[in-house]
Amino acid sequence: MPGSMKTPDTKAGGARGLVRVLEDLDAVTAAGRERFLAAAERAIRDHGVFRVALAGGSTPRKLYAALVGAPIDWSKVLFFFGDERCVPPAHADSNYRMARETLLSKVAIPNTNVHRIYAETDDEQAAAEEYEEELERVWGLIHHEMPRFDLVLLGMGADGHTASLFPGTKALEETKRRVVANWVEKLGAWRITLTAPVINAAREVVFLVAGADKAGVLKEVLQGPRDPARLPSQLVDPSDGELVWLVDRAAAAELAPR
Ligand code: 6PG
């Protein structure tokens, strides 16, 4: 049944955070829209700007579309991406293209407020370094400081990956870099991704998970033993921020009530 549950607040267990079980994807979308607008209002009030990292994939499409027309001062919103496929920005697989089609092309946001990952280059390392430099510039970072996003939106794959942190890949071990190029053997492709330390420096992280195909892995991630090498979504554990899982009933079907 829809409702909320707290996952075990212990490191020994699975991922931590508040899990909200919602009826369906539309309800997940509505809850996501609420959290986005609340996070934006808080950030703009507190420091004059809202810096948000968008998730890729398909689940967030409805949320981005639902933000069109929202009561927000887009000139104070800076969009970033949690990860990107190494394809041109007009490619069907591009996370930037998805965000642009659903939201960015439909709101009055200055182009300079949209910080896309230039992943179409054939030098993936350079693309990661360039994005890392962009984060350093926007936040004025020094040494190994992590940028603190006001909100990071994430999805989760049926294999437990999030952003482009895939099971058994090198990026999972990164503790210093903010952005890396990650070779994903199962895809036979490079991805550019924020690292776990960046995600965990955020003020708020919201997962959007929907569909029966996620039920098994969601149970493992939230209520199973800690095994982030196999279940990278378990790496997400903000050190000084909120973690919220917005999941639909189909994805929550195997969760034991807490
Ligand atoms: C990507 C995403 C990825 C996505 C999951 C879930 O680039 O694909 O960043 O982490 O969130 O794969 O994707 P769906 O929402 O399509 O299930």
Coordinates of C-alpha atoms and ligand atoms in Angstrom, one line a residue, residues 55-60 83 85 95 155-157 161-164 191 214, ligand 1:
A55 CA 18.9 12.2 -13.9
G56 CA 18.8 10.5 -17.3
G57 CA 16.9 7.5 -18.5
S58 CA 13.1 7.5 -18.9
T59 CA 11.6 7.6 -15.4
P60 CA 12.2 11.4 -14.9
D83 CA 25.7 11.5 -16.1
R85 CA 26.1 8.9 -22.6
N95 CA 20.3 12.6 -21.5
G155 CA 17.1 6.9 -11.3
M156 CA 18.0 3.3 -10.7
G157 CA 18.6 0.6 -13.2
H161 CA 23.2 1.2 -11.0
T162 CA 22.6 4.9 -10.6
A163 CA 23.9 7.8 -12.7
S164 CA 26.5 5.9 -14.7
R191 CA 29.8 7.0 -19.9
K214 CA 12.9 -2.7 -10.4
Ligands
6PG1 C1 21.1 7.0 -17.6 C2 20.7 7.3 -16.2 C3 20.5 6.0 -15.4 C4 19.1 5.8 -15.2 C5 18.8 4.4 -14.9 C6 17.2 4.2 -14.8 O1 21.9 7.7 -18.1 O2 20.6 6.0 -18.1 O3 21.3 8.3 -15.6 O4 21.2 6.0 -14.2 O5 18.6 6.7 -14.2 O6 19.3 3.6 -15.9 O7 16.7 4.4 -16.0 P1 15.1 4.4 -16.3 O8 14.5 5.5 -15.6 O9 15.0 4.5 -17.8 O10 14.7 3.0 -15.7

